Short mmCIF file of C-alpha atoms in Angstrom, two decimals:
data_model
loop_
_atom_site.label_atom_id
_atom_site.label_comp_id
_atom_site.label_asym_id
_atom_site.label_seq_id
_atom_site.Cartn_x
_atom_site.Cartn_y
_atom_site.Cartn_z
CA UNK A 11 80.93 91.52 85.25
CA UNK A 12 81.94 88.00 83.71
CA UNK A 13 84.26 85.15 83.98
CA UNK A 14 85.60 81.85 82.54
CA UNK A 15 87.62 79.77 84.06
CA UNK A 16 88.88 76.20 82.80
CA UNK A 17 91.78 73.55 84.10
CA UNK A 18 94.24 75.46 82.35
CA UNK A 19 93.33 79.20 82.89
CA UNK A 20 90.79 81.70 83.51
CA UNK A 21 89.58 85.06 82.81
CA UNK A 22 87.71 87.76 83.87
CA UNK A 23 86.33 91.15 82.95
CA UNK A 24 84.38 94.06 85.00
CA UNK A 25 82.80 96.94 83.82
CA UNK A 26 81.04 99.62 85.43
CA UNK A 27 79.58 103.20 85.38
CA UNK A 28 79.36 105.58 88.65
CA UNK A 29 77.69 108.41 89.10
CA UNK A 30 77.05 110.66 92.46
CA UNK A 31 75.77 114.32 93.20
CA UNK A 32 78.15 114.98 95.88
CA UNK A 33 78.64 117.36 98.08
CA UNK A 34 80.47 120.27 98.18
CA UNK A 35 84.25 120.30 98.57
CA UNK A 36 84.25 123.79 99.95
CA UNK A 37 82.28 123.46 103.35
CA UNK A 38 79.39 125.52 103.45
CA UNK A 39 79.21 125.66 99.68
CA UNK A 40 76.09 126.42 97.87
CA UNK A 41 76.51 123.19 95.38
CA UNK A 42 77.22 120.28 95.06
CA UNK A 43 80.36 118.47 93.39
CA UNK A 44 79.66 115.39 91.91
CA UNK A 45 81.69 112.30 90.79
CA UNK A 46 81.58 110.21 87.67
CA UNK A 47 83.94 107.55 86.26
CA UNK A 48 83.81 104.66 84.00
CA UNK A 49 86.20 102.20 84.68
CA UNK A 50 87.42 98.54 83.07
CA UNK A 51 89.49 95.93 84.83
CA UNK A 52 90.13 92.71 83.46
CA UNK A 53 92.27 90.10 85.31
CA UNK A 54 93.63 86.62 83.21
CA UNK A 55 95.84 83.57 84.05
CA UNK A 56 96.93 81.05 82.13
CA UNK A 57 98.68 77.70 83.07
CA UNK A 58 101.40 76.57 80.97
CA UNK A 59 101.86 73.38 82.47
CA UNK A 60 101.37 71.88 85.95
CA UNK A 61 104.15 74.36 88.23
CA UNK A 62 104.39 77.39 85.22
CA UNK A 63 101.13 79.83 85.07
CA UNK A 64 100.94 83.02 83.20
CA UNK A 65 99.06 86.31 85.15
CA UNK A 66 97.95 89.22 83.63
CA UNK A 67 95.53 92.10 84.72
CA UNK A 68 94.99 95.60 83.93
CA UNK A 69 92.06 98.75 84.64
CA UNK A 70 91.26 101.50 82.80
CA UNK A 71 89.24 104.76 84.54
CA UNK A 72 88.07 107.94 82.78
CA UNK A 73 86.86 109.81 85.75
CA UNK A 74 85.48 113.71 86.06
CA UNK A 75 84.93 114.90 89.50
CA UNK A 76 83.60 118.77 90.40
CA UNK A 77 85.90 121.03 92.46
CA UNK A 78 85.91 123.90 94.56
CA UNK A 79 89.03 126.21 94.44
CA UNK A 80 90.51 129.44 94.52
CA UNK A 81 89.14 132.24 92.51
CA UNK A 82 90.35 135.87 91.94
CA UNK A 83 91.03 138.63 93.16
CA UNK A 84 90.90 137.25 96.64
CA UNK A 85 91.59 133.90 96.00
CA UNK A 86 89.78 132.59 98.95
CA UNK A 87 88.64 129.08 99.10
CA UNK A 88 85.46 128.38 98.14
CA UNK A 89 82.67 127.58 95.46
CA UNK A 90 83.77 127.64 92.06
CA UNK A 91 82.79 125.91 88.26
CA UNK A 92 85.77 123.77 88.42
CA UNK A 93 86.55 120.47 87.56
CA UNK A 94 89.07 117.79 87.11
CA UNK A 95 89.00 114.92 84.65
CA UNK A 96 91.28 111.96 84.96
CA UNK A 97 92.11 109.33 82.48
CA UNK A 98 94.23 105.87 84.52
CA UNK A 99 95.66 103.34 82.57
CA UNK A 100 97.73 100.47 84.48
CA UNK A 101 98.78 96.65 84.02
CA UNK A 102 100.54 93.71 84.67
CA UNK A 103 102.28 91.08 83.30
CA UNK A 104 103.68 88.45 85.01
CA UNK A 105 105.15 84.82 85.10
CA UNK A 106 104.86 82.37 88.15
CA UNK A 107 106.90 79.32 88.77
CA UNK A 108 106.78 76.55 91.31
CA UNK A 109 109.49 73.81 91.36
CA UNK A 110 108.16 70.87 93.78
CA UNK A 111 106.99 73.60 96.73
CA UNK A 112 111.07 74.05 97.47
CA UNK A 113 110.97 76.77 95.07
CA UNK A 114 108.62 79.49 94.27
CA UNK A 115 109.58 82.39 91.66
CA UNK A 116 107.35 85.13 90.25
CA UNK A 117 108.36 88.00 87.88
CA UNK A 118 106.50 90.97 86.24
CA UNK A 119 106.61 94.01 83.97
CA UNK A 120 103.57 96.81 85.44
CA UNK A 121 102.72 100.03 83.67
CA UNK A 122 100.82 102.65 85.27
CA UNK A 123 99.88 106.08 82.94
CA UNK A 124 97.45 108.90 85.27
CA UNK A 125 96.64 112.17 83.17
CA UNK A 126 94.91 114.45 85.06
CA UNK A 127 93.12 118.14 83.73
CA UNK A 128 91.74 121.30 85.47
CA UNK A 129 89.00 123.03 83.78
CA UNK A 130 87.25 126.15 84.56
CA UNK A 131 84.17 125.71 82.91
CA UNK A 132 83.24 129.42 83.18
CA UNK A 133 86.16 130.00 80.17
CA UNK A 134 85.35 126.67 78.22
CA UNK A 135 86.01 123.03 78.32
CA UNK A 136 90.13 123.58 77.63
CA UNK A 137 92.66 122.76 80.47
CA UNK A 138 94.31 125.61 82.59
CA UNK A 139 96.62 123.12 83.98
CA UNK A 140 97.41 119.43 82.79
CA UNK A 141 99.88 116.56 84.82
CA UNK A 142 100.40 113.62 83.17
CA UNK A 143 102.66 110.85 85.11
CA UNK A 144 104.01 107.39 84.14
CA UNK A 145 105.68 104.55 85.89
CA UNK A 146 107.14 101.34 84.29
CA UNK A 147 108.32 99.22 86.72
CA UNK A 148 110.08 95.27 86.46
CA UNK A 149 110.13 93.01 89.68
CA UNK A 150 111.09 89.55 90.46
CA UNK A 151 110.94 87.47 94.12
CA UNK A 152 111.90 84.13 94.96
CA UNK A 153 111.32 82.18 98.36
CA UNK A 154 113.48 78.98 98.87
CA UNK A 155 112.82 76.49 101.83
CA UNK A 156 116.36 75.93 102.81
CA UNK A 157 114.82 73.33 105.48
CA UNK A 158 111.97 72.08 107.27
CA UNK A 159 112.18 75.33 109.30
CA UNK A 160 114.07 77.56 107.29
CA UNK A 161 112.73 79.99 104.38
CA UNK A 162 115.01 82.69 101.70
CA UNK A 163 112.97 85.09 100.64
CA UNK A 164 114.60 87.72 97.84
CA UNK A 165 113.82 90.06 95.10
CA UNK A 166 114.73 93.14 93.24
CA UNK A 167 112.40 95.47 91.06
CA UNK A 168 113.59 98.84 89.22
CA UNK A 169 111.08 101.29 88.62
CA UNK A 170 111.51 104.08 86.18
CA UNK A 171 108.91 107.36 86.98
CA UNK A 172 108.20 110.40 84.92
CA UNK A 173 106.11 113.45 85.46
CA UNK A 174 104.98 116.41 83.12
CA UNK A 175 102.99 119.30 83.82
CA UNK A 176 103.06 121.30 80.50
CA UNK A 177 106.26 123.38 81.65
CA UNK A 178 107.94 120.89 82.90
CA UNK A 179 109.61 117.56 82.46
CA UNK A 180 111.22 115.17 85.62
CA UNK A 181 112.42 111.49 85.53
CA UNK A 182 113.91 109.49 88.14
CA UNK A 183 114.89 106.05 88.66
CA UNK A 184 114.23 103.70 92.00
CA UNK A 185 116.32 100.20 92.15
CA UNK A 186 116.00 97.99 95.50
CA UNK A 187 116.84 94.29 96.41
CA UNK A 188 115.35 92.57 99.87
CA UNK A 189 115.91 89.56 101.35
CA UNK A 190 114.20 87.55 104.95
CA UNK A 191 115.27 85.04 105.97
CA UNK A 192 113.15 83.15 108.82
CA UNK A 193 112.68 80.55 111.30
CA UNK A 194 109.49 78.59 111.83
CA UNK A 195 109.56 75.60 114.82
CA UNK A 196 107.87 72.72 113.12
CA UNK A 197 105.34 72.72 116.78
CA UNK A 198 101.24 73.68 114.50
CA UNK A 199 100.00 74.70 118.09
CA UNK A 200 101.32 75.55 121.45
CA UNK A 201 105.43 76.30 121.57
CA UNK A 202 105.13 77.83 117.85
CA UNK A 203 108.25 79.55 117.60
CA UNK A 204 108.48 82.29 114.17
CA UNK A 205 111.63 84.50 114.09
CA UNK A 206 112.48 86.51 110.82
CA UNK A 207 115.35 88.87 109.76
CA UNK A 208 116.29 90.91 106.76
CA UNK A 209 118.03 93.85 104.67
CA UNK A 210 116.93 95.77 102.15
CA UNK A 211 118.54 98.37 99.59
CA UNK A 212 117.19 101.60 97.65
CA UNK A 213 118.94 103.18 95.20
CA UNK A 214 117.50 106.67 94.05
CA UNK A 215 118.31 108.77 91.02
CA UNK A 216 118.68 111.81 92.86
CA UNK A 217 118.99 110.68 96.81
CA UNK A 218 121.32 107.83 96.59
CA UNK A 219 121.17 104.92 98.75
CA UNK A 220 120.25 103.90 101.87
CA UNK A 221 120.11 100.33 103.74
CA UNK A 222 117.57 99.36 106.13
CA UNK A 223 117.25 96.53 108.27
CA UNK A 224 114.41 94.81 110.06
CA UNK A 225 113.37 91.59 112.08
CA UNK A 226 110.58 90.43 114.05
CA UNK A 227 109.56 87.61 116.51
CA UNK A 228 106.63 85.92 117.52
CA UNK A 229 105.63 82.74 120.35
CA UNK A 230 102.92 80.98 120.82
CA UNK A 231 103.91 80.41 124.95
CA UNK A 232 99.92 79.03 126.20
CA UNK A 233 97.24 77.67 124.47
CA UNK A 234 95.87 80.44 122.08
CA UNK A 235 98.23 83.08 123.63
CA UNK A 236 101.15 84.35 121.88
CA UNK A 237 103.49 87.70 121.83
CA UNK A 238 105.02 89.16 119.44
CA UNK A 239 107.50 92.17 118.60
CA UNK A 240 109.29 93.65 115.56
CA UNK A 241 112.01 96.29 114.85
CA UNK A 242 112.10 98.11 111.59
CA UNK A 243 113.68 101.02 109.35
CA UNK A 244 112.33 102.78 106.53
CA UNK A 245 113.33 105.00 103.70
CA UNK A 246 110.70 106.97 101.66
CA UNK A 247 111.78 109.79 98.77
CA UNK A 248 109.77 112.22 97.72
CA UNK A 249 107.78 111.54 94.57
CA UNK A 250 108.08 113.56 91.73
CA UNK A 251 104.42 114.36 92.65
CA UNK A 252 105.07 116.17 95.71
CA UNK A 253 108.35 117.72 94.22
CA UNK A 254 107.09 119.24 91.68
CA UNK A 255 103.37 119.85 91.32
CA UNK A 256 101.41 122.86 92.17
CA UNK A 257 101.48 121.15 95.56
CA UNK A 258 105.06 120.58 95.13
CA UNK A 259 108.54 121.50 97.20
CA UNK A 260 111.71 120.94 95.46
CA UNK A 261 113.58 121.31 98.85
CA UNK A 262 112.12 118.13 99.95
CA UNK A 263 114.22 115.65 101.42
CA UNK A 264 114.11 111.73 101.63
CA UNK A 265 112.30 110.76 105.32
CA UNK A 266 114.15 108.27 107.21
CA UNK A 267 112.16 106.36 110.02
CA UNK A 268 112.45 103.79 113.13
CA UNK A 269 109.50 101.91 114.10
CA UNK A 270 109.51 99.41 116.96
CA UNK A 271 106.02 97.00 118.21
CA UNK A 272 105.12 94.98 120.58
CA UNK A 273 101.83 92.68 121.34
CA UNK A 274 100.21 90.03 123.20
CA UNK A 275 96.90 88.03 121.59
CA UNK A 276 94.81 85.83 122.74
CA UNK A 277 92.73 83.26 120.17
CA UNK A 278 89.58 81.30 121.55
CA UNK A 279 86.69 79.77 120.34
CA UNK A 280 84.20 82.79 120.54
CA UNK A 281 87.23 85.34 121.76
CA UNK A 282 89.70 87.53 120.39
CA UNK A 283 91.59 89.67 122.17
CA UNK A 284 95.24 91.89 121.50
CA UNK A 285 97.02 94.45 122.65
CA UNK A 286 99.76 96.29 121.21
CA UNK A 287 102.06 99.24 121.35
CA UNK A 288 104.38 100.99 119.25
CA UNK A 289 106.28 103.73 118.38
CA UNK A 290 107.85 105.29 115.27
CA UNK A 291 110.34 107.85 115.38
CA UNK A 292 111.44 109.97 111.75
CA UNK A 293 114.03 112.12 110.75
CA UNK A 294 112.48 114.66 108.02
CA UNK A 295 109.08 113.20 107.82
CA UNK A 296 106.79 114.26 104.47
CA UNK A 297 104.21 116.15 105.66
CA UNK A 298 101.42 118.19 103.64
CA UNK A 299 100.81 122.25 104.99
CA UNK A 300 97.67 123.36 104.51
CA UNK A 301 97.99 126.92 103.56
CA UNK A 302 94.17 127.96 103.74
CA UNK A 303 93.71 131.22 105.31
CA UNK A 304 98.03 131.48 106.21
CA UNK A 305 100.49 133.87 105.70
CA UNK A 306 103.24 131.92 106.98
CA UNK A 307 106.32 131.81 104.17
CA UNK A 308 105.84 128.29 102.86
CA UNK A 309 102.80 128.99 101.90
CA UNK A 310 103.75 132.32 99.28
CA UNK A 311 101.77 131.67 96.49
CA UNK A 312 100.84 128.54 97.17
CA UNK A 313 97.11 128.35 98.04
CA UNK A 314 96.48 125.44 97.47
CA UNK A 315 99.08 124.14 100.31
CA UNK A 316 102.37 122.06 99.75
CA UNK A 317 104.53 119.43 101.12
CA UNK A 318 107.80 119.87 103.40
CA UNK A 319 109.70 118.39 105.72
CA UNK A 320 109.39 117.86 109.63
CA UNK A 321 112.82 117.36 110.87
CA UNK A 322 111.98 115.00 113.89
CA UNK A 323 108.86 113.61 114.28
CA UNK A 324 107.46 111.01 117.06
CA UNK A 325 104.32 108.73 116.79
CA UNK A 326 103.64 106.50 119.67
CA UNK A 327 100.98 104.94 121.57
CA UNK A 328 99.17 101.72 121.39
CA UNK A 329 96.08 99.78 120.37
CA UNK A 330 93.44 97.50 121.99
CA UNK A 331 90.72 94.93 120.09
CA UNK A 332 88.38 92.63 121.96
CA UNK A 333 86.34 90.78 119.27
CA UNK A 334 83.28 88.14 120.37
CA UNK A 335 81.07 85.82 118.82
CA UNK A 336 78.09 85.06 121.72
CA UNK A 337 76.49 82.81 118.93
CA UNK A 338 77.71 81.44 115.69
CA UNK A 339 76.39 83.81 113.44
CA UNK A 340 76.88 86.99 115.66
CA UNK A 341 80.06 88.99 115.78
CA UNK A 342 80.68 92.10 117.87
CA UNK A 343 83.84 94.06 117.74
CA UNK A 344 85.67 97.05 119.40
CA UNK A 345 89.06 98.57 119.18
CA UNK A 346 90.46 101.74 120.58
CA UNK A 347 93.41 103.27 119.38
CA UNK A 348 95.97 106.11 121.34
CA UNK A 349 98.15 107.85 119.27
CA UNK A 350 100.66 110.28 119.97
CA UNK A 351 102.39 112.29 117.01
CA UNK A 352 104.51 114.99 118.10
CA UNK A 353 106.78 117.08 116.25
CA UNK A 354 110.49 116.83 118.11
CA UNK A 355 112.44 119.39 115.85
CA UNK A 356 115.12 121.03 118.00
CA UNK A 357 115.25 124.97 117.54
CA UNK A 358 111.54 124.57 115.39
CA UNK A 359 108.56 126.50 115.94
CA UNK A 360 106.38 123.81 116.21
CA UNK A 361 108.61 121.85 119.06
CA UNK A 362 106.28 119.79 121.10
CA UNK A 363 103.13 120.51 118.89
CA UNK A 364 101.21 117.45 117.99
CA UNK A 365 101.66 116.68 113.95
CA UNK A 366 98.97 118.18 111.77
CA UNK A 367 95.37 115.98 111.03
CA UNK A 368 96.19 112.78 113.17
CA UNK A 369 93.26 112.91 116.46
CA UNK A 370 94.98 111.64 119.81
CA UNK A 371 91.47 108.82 120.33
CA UNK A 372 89.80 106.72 117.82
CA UNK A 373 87.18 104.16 118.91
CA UNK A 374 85.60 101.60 116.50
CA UNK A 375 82.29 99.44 117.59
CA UNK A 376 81.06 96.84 114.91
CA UNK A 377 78.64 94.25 114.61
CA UNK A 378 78.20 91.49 112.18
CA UNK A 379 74.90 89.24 112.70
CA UNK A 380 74.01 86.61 109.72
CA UNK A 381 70.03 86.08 110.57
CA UNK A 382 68.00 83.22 109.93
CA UNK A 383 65.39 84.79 107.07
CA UNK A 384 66.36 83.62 103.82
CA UNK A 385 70.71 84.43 105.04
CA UNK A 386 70.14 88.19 105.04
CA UNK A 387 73.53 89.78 106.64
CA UNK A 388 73.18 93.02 108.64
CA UNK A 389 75.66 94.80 109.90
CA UNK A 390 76.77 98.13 111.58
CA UNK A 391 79.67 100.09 112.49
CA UNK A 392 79.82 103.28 115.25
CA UNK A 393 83.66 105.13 114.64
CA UNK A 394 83.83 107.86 117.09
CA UNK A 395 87.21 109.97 116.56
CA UNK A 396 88.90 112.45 118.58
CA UNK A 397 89.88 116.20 118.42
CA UNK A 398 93.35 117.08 116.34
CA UNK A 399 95.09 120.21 114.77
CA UNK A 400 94.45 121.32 110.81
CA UNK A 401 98.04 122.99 110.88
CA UNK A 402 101.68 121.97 112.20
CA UNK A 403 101.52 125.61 114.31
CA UNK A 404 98.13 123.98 115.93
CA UNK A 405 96.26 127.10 115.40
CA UNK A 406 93.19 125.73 113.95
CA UNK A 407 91.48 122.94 116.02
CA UNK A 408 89.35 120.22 114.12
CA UNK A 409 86.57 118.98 116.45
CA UNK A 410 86.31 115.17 116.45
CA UNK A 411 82.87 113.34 115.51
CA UNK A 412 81.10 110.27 115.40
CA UNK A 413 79.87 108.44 112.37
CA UNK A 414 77.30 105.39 112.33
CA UNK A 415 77.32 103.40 109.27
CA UNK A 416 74.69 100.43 108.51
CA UNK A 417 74.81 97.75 105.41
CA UNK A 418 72.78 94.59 104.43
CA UNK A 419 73.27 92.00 102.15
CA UNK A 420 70.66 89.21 101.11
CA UNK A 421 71.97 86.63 98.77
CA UNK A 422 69.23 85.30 96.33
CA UNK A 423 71.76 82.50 95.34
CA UNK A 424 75.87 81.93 95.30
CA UNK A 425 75.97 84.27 91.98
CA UNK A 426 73.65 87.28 92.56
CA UNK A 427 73.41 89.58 95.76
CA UNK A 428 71.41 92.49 96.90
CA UNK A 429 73.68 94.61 98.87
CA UNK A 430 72.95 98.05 100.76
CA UNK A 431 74.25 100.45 103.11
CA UNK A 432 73.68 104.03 104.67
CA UNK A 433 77.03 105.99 105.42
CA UNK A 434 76.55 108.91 108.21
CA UNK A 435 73.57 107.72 109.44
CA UNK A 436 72.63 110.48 111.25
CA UNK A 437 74.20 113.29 108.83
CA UNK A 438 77.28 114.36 111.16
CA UNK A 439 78.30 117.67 110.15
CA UNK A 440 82.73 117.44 110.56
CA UNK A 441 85.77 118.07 109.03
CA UNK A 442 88.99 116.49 108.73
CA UNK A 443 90.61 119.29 106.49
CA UNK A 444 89.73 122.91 107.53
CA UNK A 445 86.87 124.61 105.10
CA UNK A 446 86.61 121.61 103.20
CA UNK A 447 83.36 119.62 103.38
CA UNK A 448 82.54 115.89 104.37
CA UNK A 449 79.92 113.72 102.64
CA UNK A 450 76.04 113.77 105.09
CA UNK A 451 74.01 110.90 105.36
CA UNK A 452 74.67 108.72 102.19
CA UNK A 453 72.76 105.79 100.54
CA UNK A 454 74.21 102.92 98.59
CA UNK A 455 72.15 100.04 96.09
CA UNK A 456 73.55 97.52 94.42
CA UNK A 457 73.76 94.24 92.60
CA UNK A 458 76.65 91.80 92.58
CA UNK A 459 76.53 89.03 90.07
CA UNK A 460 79.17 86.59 88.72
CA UNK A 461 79.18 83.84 86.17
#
């Protein structure tokens, strides 16, 4: 990697090559399948005069990656000489404008190409099945301080999507404008008042429109304490990916969603410490079905799984972190999460079974310590995570697990850095996908350097 950077611009360009042996996707599989990829990103900026810059950026990826899949005449899951090479291509070009700190305006014009093929290298190096998808999209924001407490911000972008398998050719077009506006008190520390508001509008191709509306508030009511809470709606399509590829479901319908929070937080010198809770409620959420080893209809000649819609689904529960620094260069950290994702469909099935893949209990322990030989930085993270369901029917339970993770960094100067870690320290054997397999113990070398 390299940069250059000057009083009127800068650039710079990373390249890199990345190999790994993998492990098998089917779990249980006999071999490995590995990963490589190539990729170039390149980021620039140019200033035009003192309040008018320039931005660009872009990456390219060519990317092959072993699969397992499903083989005839039985077409169970499992070891096969499959793979599937990739070839992403995106950028952006932008403009950004500042007018005395009153005004602030960016715009932009981003491109985004993925071509992805399936081989079966038993028959040859040829494709059995090709995608290729493309978005162009155009944006532009603004935020305007009205007032000392007062801030507009706006936009708009239009986004045009396409998506080819070989057979097949889809298009659709996505237009939505936004605006905030909010209130800040002009108090830095204790009595900090923020309260914000705001409306936004999508316009589909093929779902129409839909408005949705949102606001939030936060106060700061003691020293270091402060509460907050926020209302908001959402409205997600289906992309032309999960419409129409050979995970697809043209009967999909656009998911419509609720979500409300609430916190308190406290901020000391060698403390922090929140606790939230929320809850999200959707009409015709996008879920995926996994169809391995199913008969149910959805799943016909499909076994590979595919997307469809839960008519009412809940989510709910809350979150708590406690973070503490006993000395300046030590950092421990723990949060626990409860979540509770039901599915709510009336007259379903599934009524009152807990949504496919999401565990009820997740509990994160880190630690960050910064030592005194030569500013090595060691850390280490403990994730234990709960039980939960492979299928919306909950037929097929996924145990939970518990992965330890430890990394190390030792900086030889402020360009170049020796960094390592070890994923899955101790080689947990878990799933969270039924029959398909998780990476064991891992190891990771590297060298970071900048110019």
């Amino acid at each position: 990697s390299g940069g250059l950077s000057g009083a009127i611009g800068s650039i710079a360009l990373n390249a890199g090559y990345i190999e790994e042996e993998g492990f098998s996707s089917f779990d249980g599989g006999a071999e490995a399948d590995g990963f490589e990829q190539f990729y170039l990103t390149g980021r620039g900026r140019l200033a035009v005069s003192d309040n008018f810059a320039v931005v660009a950026n872009g990456r390219y990826a060519d990317s092959k990656l072993d699969i397992d899949g499903f083989a005839p005449p039985t077409f169970a899951f499992g070891d096969t000489n499959e793979r599937q090479d990739s070839r992403d291509l995106s950028g952006r070009l932008g403009v950004e404008w500042d007018y005395q700190g009153a005004l602030q305006f960016r715009a932009g014009f981003a491109h985004a190409d993925i071509e992805r093929d399936l081989i079966n290298l038993d028959f040859g190096t040829d494709p059995f099945f090709s995608t290729d998808g493309t978005s162009n999209r155009a944006e532009a924001f603004a935020r305007y301080e009205i007032a000392d407490r007062w801030k507009l911000d706006a936009g708009g972008d239009y986004e045009w999507t396409r998506f080819s398998d070989g057979f097949l050719v889809a298009k659709a077009e996505i237009r939505s404008a936004h605006s905030l506006l909010t209130f800040q008190s002009l108090n830095d520390g204790y009595g900090e008042v923020i309260v914000s508001a705001g409306a936004r509008i999508d316009d589909h191709s093929e779902f129409g429109s839909e408005v949705s509306l949102g606001a939030s508030g936060l106060w700061e009511f003691a020293d270091g304490w402060r509460v907050r809470a926020s209302y908001g709606e959402g409205f997600k399509t289906p992309t032309l990916f999960q419409l129409l590829s050979n995970f697809g479901n043209t009967a999909l319908q656009p998911a419509r969603s609720k979500a409300y929070d609430a916190g308190i937080s406290f901020t000391g010198e060698r403390v922090q410490a929140a606790v939230s809770v929320f809850r999200r409620d959707t009409n015709n959420l996008i879920d995926f079905v996994s169809c391995f080893g199913r008969t149910v209809a959805i799943c016909d000649n499909r076994p590979f799984g595919t997307y469809d819609n839960v008519g009412q689904a809940r989510a709910q529960g809350f979150e708590v972190e406690l973070a503490v620094s006993p000395i300046d260069d030590l950092r421990v950290q723990a949060v626990y999460s409860y979540l509770d994702a039901e599915n709510r469909s009336a007259g379903s099935a599934n009524l009152g079974n807990r949504l496919a893949r999401r565990p009820d209990n997740t509990v994160t322990f880190s630690a960050d310590w910064k030592s005194p030989l030569a500013g090595l930085n060691l850390g280490a993270d403990l994730r234990m995570v709960g039980d939960s369901f492979d299928d919306a029917g909950n037929f097929t339970r996924l145990d939970g697990y518990v992965l330890t993770d430890i990394r190390a960094a030792l900086p030889f100067d402020e360009n170049v850095e020796l960094f390592g870690r070890i994923e899955n320290l101790f080689d947990e054997q878990y799933q969270t996908a039924a029959g398909f397999g998780t990476q064991g113990r891992a190891a990771f070398v590297g060298l970071r350097a900048s110019l």
